[in-house]
Amino acid sequence: MNRYRRRTFALELAMTATALIVGFPVYVLVNLAVRPASDTSSPISPTTAPTLDNFSQAWQQGALGGALGNSLLVTACSVLIVLAVSSLAAYPLARVASRWSRRTYLFFLLGLVLPFQLASLPLYQTMRDLGLLGTPWALVLFYSGLQVPFTVFLYVGFLRALPRDFEDAALIDGCTPLQGFRHVVLPMLKPVTVTALVLNTVAVWNDFFTPLLYLSGSAQQTMPVAIAGFVGQYVTDWNLIFAALVISILPVLLVYFLLQRSIINGFAGGLRG
């Protein structure tokens, strides 16, 4: 029978303190999002007369409907392309032991070292020449290239730790390398795929600089840029900003709750691997 010890008590105190530290910003966010503009009390003080008008005003004034649709479109298309390209590229890089494979892998890793801001001007000119400025497809093309090196790095590290017995058996049975990857290797990549899905989704969804650069001057905006529009030179309505932030967080939370089991199993599988 396990006894309740001082160490257990200290761990419980540490976990409780950590939960309070993590939950405190969320409390302030929701508290200010439902607070009327006339209430000027401390952000820590609970709102005595909560209202949902801030959400409707933020939705209408910031045109958050179109911004939310653009963010969903850009994030979904970009992440799907990144996962497909990276997994297919990482498979031969991890399995083929040759000089060209090592050099190509180092070429991908170069994308992790060089900051993308160095190529901002030529990329902007390229998007302009392609006629994509002011459209969400410029962001899809940009993120599809930006996130590939990091995702390839994740896939290659995971693939090198996987045994080759199952795919070798599939090749002996007559499968082509592509069929072996699709039917044998790809299902085993679920842990790292879920990890890459979460990391890429958060990176693309929260990016502010790139949409501001490529969509500037157009009616097309993403959620971070639309929320920044509430900040004025002389007047800033923080209640609407916090309400817009809650609206921006909800789709990510919805995806998490729908895929909660897969995400947890994916991270746990990655840790065991």
GROMACS .gro file of C-alpha atoms in nm:
model
  273
    1MET     CA    1   0.000   0.000   0.000
    2ASN     CA    2   0.148   0.336  -0.102
    3ARG     CA    3   0.168   0.600   0.167
    4TYR     CA    4   0.102   0.969   0.118
    5ARG     CA    5   0.450   1.118   0.156
    6ARG     CA    6   0.594   1.466   0.163
    7ARG     CA    7   0.729   1.418  -0.188
    8THR     CA    8   0.380   1.340  -0.317
    9PHE     CA    9   0.246   1.651  -0.145
   10ALA     CA   10   0.525   1.864  -0.297
   11LEU     CA   11   0.452   1.725  -0.644
   12GLU     CA   12   0.082   1.802  -0.605
   13LEU     CA   13   0.165   2.158  -0.499
   14ALA     CA   14   0.398   2.198  -0.798
   15MET     CA   15   0.136   2.065  -1.041
   16THR     CA   16  -0.133   2.289  -0.890
   17ALA     CA   17   0.095   2.593  -0.919
   18THR     CA   18   0.177   2.504  -1.279
   19ALA     CA   19  -0.193   2.469  -1.363
   20LEU     CA   20  -0.265   2.809  -1.209
   21ILE     CA   21   0.020   2.973  -1.400
   22VAL     CA   22  -0.099   2.822  -1.730
   23GLY     CA   23  -0.467   2.890  -1.664
   24PHE     CA   24  -0.428   3.249  -1.544
   25PRO     CA   25  -0.377   3.404  -1.895
   26VAL     CA   26  -0.676   3.205  -2.022
   27TYR     CA   27  -0.886   3.339  -1.736
   28VAL     CA   28  -0.784   3.699  -1.813
   29LEU     CA   29  -0.854   3.643  -2.185
   30VAL     CA   30  -1.207   3.512  -2.131
   31ASN     CA   31  -1.276   3.758  -1.851
   32LEU     CA   32  -1.198   4.060  -2.067
   33ALA     CA   33  -1.372   3.911  -2.372
   34VAL     CA   34  -1.709   3.910  -2.191
   35ARG     CA   35  -1.658   4.241  -2.008
   36PRO     CA   36  -1.857   4.550  -2.115
   37ALA     CA   37  -1.654   4.846  -2.239
   38SER     CA   38  -1.792   5.058  -1.955
   39ASP     CA   39  -1.630   4.830  -1.693
   40THR     CA   40  -1.283   4.973  -1.619
   41SER     CA   41  -1.198   4.756  -1.321
   42SER     CA   42  -0.884   4.546  -1.294
   43PRO     CA   43  -0.845   4.267  -1.555
   44ILE     CA   44  -0.804   4.024  -1.269
   45SER     CA   45  -1.136   4.115  -1.109
   46PRO     CA   46  -1.421   3.888  -1.222
   47THR     CA   47  -1.669   4.052  -1.456
   48THR     CA   48  -1.990   4.122  -1.269
   49ALA     CA   49  -2.210   4.177  -1.577
   50PRO     CA   50  -2.077   3.952  -1.857
   51THR     CA   51  -2.200   4.014  -2.211
   52LEU     CA   52  -2.165   3.849  -2.550
   53ASP     CA   53  -2.200   4.173  -2.746
   54ASN     CA   54  -1.823   4.196  -2.779
   55PHE     CA   55  -1.819   3.884  -2.994
   56SER     CA   56  -2.087   4.010  -3.235
   57GLN     CA   57  -1.922   4.353  -3.261
   58ALA     CA   58  -1.580   4.201  -3.320
   59TRP     CA   59  -1.723   3.967  -3.583
   60GLN     CA   60  -1.887   4.252  -3.773
   61GLN     CA   61  -1.630   4.529  -3.733
   62GLY     CA   62  -1.328   4.310  -3.804
   63ALA     CA   63  -1.489   4.108  -4.087
   64LEU     CA   64  -1.379   3.797  -3.901
   65GLY     CA   65  -1.598   3.567  -4.111
   66GLY     CA   66  -1.385   3.612  -4.423
   67ALA     CA   67  -1.063   3.615  -4.220
   68LEU     CA   68  -1.159   3.289  -4.050
   69GLY     CA   69  -1.238   3.128  -4.385
   70ASN     CA   70  -0.904   3.240  -4.529
   71SER     CA   71  -0.713   3.109  -4.228
   72LEU     CA   72  -0.890   2.772  -4.251
   73LEU     CA   73  -0.823   2.749  -4.625
   74VAL     CA   74  -0.456   2.847  -4.599
   75THR     CA   75  -0.385   2.624  -4.299
   76ALA     CA   76  -0.562   2.314  -4.434
   77CYS     CA   77  -0.411   2.333  -4.784
   78SER     CA   78  -0.062   2.420  -4.660
   79VAL     CA   79  -0.046   2.146  -4.397
   80LEU     CA   80  -0.178   1.877  -4.633
   81ILE     CA   81   0.077   1.970  -4.900
   82VAL     CA   82   0.361   1.985  -4.647
   83LEU     CA   83   0.277   1.644  -4.498
   84ALA     CA   84   0.243   1.478  -4.839
   85VAL     CA   85   0.562   1.626  -4.987
   86SER     CA   86   0.770   1.580  -4.672
   87SER     CA   87   0.675   1.217  -4.612
   88LEU     CA   88   0.745   1.123  -4.974
   89ALA     CA   89   1.075   1.311  -4.974
   90ALA     CA   90   1.189   1.174  -4.638
   91TYR     CA   91   1.135   0.808  -4.732
   92PRO     CA   92   1.419   0.774  -4.989
   93LEU     CA   93   1.639   1.011  -4.787
   94ALA     CA   94   1.610   0.782  -4.484
   95ARG     CA   95   1.630   0.450  -4.667
   96VAL     CA   96   1.885   0.510  -4.945
   97ALA     CA   97   2.243   0.511  -4.814
   98SER     CA   98   2.427   0.700  -5.085
   99ARG     CA   99   2.618   1.022  -5.129
  100TRP     CA  100   2.338   1.200  -5.314
  101SER     CA  101   2.093   1.108  -5.039
  102ARG     CA  102   2.312   1.257  -4.766
  103ARG     CA  103   2.377   1.571  -4.970
  104THR     CA  104   2.008   1.617  -5.045
  105TYR     CA  105   1.924   1.576  -4.678
  106LEU     CA  106   2.182   1.841  -4.586
  107PHE     CA  107   2.025   2.064  -4.850
  108PHE     CA  108   1.690   2.030  -4.674
  109LEU     CA  109   1.852   2.103  -4.338
  110LEU     CA  110   1.991   2.424  -4.487
  111GLY     CA  111   1.633   2.549  -4.491
  112LEU     CA  112   1.631   2.524  -4.109
  113VAL     CA  113   1.944   2.736  -4.073
  114LEU     CA  114   1.872   3.021  -4.315
  115PRO     CA  115   1.601   3.265  -4.198
  116PHE     CA  116   1.324   3.309  -4.451
  117GLN     CA  117   1.339   3.687  -4.404
  118LEU     CA  118   1.653   3.686  -4.623
  119ALA     CA  119   1.438   3.583  -4.919
  120SER     CA  120   1.141   3.806  -4.843
  121LEU     CA  121   1.208   4.051  -5.127
  122PRO     CA  122   1.270   3.794  -5.405
  123LEU     CA  123   0.976   3.584  -5.286
  124TYR     CA  124   0.754   3.891  -5.289
  125GLN     CA  125   0.863   3.972  -5.643
  126THR     CA  126   0.798   3.613  -5.748
  127MET     CA  127   0.448   3.619  -5.604
  128ARG     CA  128   0.387   3.949  -5.783
  129ASP     CA  129   0.505   3.808  -6.116
  130LEU     CA  130   0.280   3.505  -6.069
  131GLY     CA  131  -0.016   3.730  -6.000
  132LEU     CA  132  -0.078   3.575  -5.657
  133LEU     CA  133  -0.043   3.883  -5.438
  134GLY     CA  134  -0.360   3.955  -5.248
  135THR     CA  135  -0.483   3.594  -5.269
  136PRO     CA  136  -0.463   3.313  -5.010
  137TRP     CA  137  -0.282   3.094  -5.265
  138ALA     CA  138   0.032   3.306  -5.222
  139LEU     CA  139   0.035   3.201  -4.856
  140VAL     CA  140  -0.031   2.836  -4.944
  141LEU     CA  141   0.264   2.835  -5.184
  142PHE     CA  142   0.487   3.012  -4.931
  143TYR     CA  143   0.406   2.786  -4.634
  144SER     CA  144   0.429   2.474  -4.851
  145GLY     CA  145   0.794   2.555  -4.909
  146LEU     CA  146   0.877   2.706  -4.572
  147GLN     CA  147   0.759   2.418  -4.352
  148VAL     CA  148   0.897   2.132  -4.564
  149PRO     CA  149   1.258   2.132  -4.429
  150PHE     CA  150   1.150   2.103  -4.067
  151THR     CA  151   0.890   1.838  -4.146
  152VAL     CA  152   1.139   1.637  -4.354
  153PHE     CA  153   1.376   1.652  -4.057
  154LEU     CA  154   1.106   1.502  -3.833
  155TYR     CA  155   1.015   1.229  -4.080
  156VAL     CA  156   1.375   1.127  -4.156
  157GLY     CA  157   1.461   1.095  -3.787
  158PHE     CA  158   1.153   0.879  -3.728
  159LEU     CA  159   1.206   0.664  -4.038
  160ARG     CA  160   1.566   0.587  -3.947
  161ALA     CA  161   1.444   0.438  -3.619
  162LEU     CA  162   1.184   0.217  -3.791
  163PRO     CA  163   1.282  -0.143  -3.879
  164ARG     CA  164   1.281  -0.232  -4.248
  165ASP     CA  165   1.147  -0.584  -4.205
  166PHE     CA  166   0.785  -0.513  -4.302
  167GLU     CA  167   0.862  -0.305  -4.611
  168ASP     CA  168   1.127  -0.557  -4.724
  169ALA     CA  169   0.864  -0.831  -4.695
  170ALA     CA  170   0.623  -0.620  -4.900
  171LEU     CA  171   0.886  -0.568  -5.172
  172ILE     CA  172   0.952  -0.943  -5.183
  173ASP     CA  173   0.579  -1.005  -5.226
  174GLY     CA  174   0.582  -0.787  -5.537
  175CYS     CA  175   0.497  -0.438  -5.413
  176THR     CA  176   0.664  -0.143  -5.577
  177PRO     CA  177   0.853   0.099  -5.348
  178LEU     CA  178   0.564   0.346  -5.374
  179GLN     CA  179   0.308   0.077  -5.286
  180GLY     CA  180   0.524  -0.040  -4.998
  181PHE     CA  181   0.544   0.315  -4.867
  182ARG     CA  182   0.170   0.371  -4.902
  183HIS     CA  183   0.044   0.046  -4.753
  184VAL     CA  184   0.322  -0.045  -4.507
  185VAL     CA  185   0.536   0.253  -4.409
  186LEU     CA  186   0.278   0.531  -4.406
  187PRO     CA  187   0.054   0.370  -4.139
  188MET     CA  188   0.360   0.332  -3.915
  189LEU     CA  189   0.432   0.704  -3.954
  190LYS     CA  190   0.114   0.802  -3.770
  191PRO     CA  191   0.292   0.924  -3.450
  192VAL     CA  192   0.527   1.160  -3.631
  193THR     CA  193   0.253   1.261  -3.875
  194VAL     CA  194   0.028   1.373  -3.590
  195THR     CA  195   0.319   1.560  -3.433
  196ALA     CA  196   0.401   1.733  -3.762
  197LEU     CA  197   0.031   1.809  -3.815
  198VAL     CA  198   0.001   1.987  -3.481
  199LEU     CA  199   0.326   2.183  -3.510
  200ASN     CA  200   0.263   2.295  -3.868
  201THR     CA  201  -0.098   2.390  -3.798
  202VAL     CA  202   0.000   2.610  -3.505
  203ALA     CA  203   0.285   2.771  -3.703
  204VAL     CA  204   0.070   2.853  -4.006
  205TRP     CA  205  -0.241   2.958  -3.813
  206ASN     CA  206  -0.055   3.204  -3.587
  207ASP     CA  207   0.175   3.361  -3.848
  208PHE     CA  208   0.131   3.736  -3.877
  209PHE     CA  209   0.419   3.872  -4.085
  210THR     CA  210   0.361   3.675  -4.407
  211PRO     CA  211  -0.014   3.746  -4.444
  212LEU     CA  212   0.054   4.111  -4.365
  213LEU     CA  213   0.312   4.121  -4.644
  214TYR     CA  214   0.135   3.922  -4.916
  215LEU     CA  215  -0.225   4.028  -4.850
  216SER     CA  216  -0.159   4.394  -4.778
  217GLY     CA  217  -0.390   4.628  -4.965
  218SER     CA  218  -0.651   4.361  -5.042
  219ALA     CA  219  -0.976   4.262  -4.879
  220GLN     CA  220  -0.834   3.916  -4.806
  221GLN     CA  221  -0.700   3.882  -4.452
  222THR     CA  222  -0.622   3.607  -4.204
  223MET     CA  223  -0.721   3.601  -3.839
  224PRO     CA  224  -0.398   3.746  -3.689
  225VAL     CA  225  -0.399   4.038  -3.935
  226ALA     CA  226  -0.771   4.100  -3.884
  227ILE     CA  227  -0.727   4.107  -3.506
  228ALA     CA  228  -0.437   4.351  -3.539
  229GLY     CA  229  -0.675   4.583  -3.723
  230PHE     CA  230  -0.853   4.657  -3.394
  231VAL     CA  231  -0.542   4.834  -3.265
  232GLY     CA  232  -0.568   5.201  -3.362
  233GLN     CA  233  -0.326   5.490  -3.334
  234TYR     CA  234  -0.533   5.674  -3.074
  235VAL     CA  235  -0.803   5.432  -2.956
  236THR     CA  236  -0.779   5.059  -2.890
  237ASP     CA  237  -1.084   4.859  -2.784
  238TRP     CA  238  -0.924   4.578  -2.587
  239ASN     CA  239  -1.254   4.406  -2.514
  240LEU     CA  240  -1.311   4.351  -2.888
  241ILE     CA  241  -0.951   4.234  -2.930
  242PHE     CA  242  -0.989   3.971  -2.659
  243ALA     CA  243  -1.324   3.864  -2.799
  244ALA     CA  244  -1.164   3.825  -3.143
  245LEU     CA  245  -0.881   3.624  -2.989
  246VAL     CA  246  -1.133   3.384  -2.834
  247ILE     CA  247  -1.299   3.343  -3.175
  248SER     CA  248  -0.958   3.275  -3.329
  249ILE     CA  249  -0.876   3.010  -3.070
  250LEU     CA  250  -1.204   2.819  -3.099
  251PRO     CA  251  -1.133   2.642  -3.435
  252VAL     CA  252  -0.798   2.514  -3.304
  253LEU     CA  253  -0.962   2.391  -2.985
  254LEU     CA  254  -1.239   2.224  -3.185
  255VAL     CA  255  -0.985   2.038  -3.399
  256TYR     CA  256  -0.797   1.934  -3.086
  257PHE     CA  257  -1.106   1.795  -2.914
  258LEU     CA  258  -1.211   1.608  -3.228
  259LEU     CA  259  -0.862   1.457  -3.271
  260GLN     CA  260  -0.773   1.442  -2.903
  261ARG     CA  261  -0.722   1.066  -2.887
  262SER     CA  262  -0.513   1.057  -3.205
  263ILE     CA  263  -0.301   1.351  -3.092
  264ILE     CA  264  -0.231   1.201  -2.750
  265ASN     CA  265  -0.156   0.859  -2.899
  266GLY     CA  266   0.065   1.024  -3.159
  267PHE     CA  267   0.274   1.211  -2.906
  268ALA     CA  268   0.289   0.906  -2.679
  269GLY     CA  269   0.396   0.685  -2.970
  270GLY     CA  270   0.660   0.938  -3.066
  271LEU     CA  271   0.797   0.944  -2.713
  272ARG     CA  272   0.809   0.564  -2.696
  273GLY     CA  273   0.983   0.558  -3.034
   0.00000   0.00000   0.00000
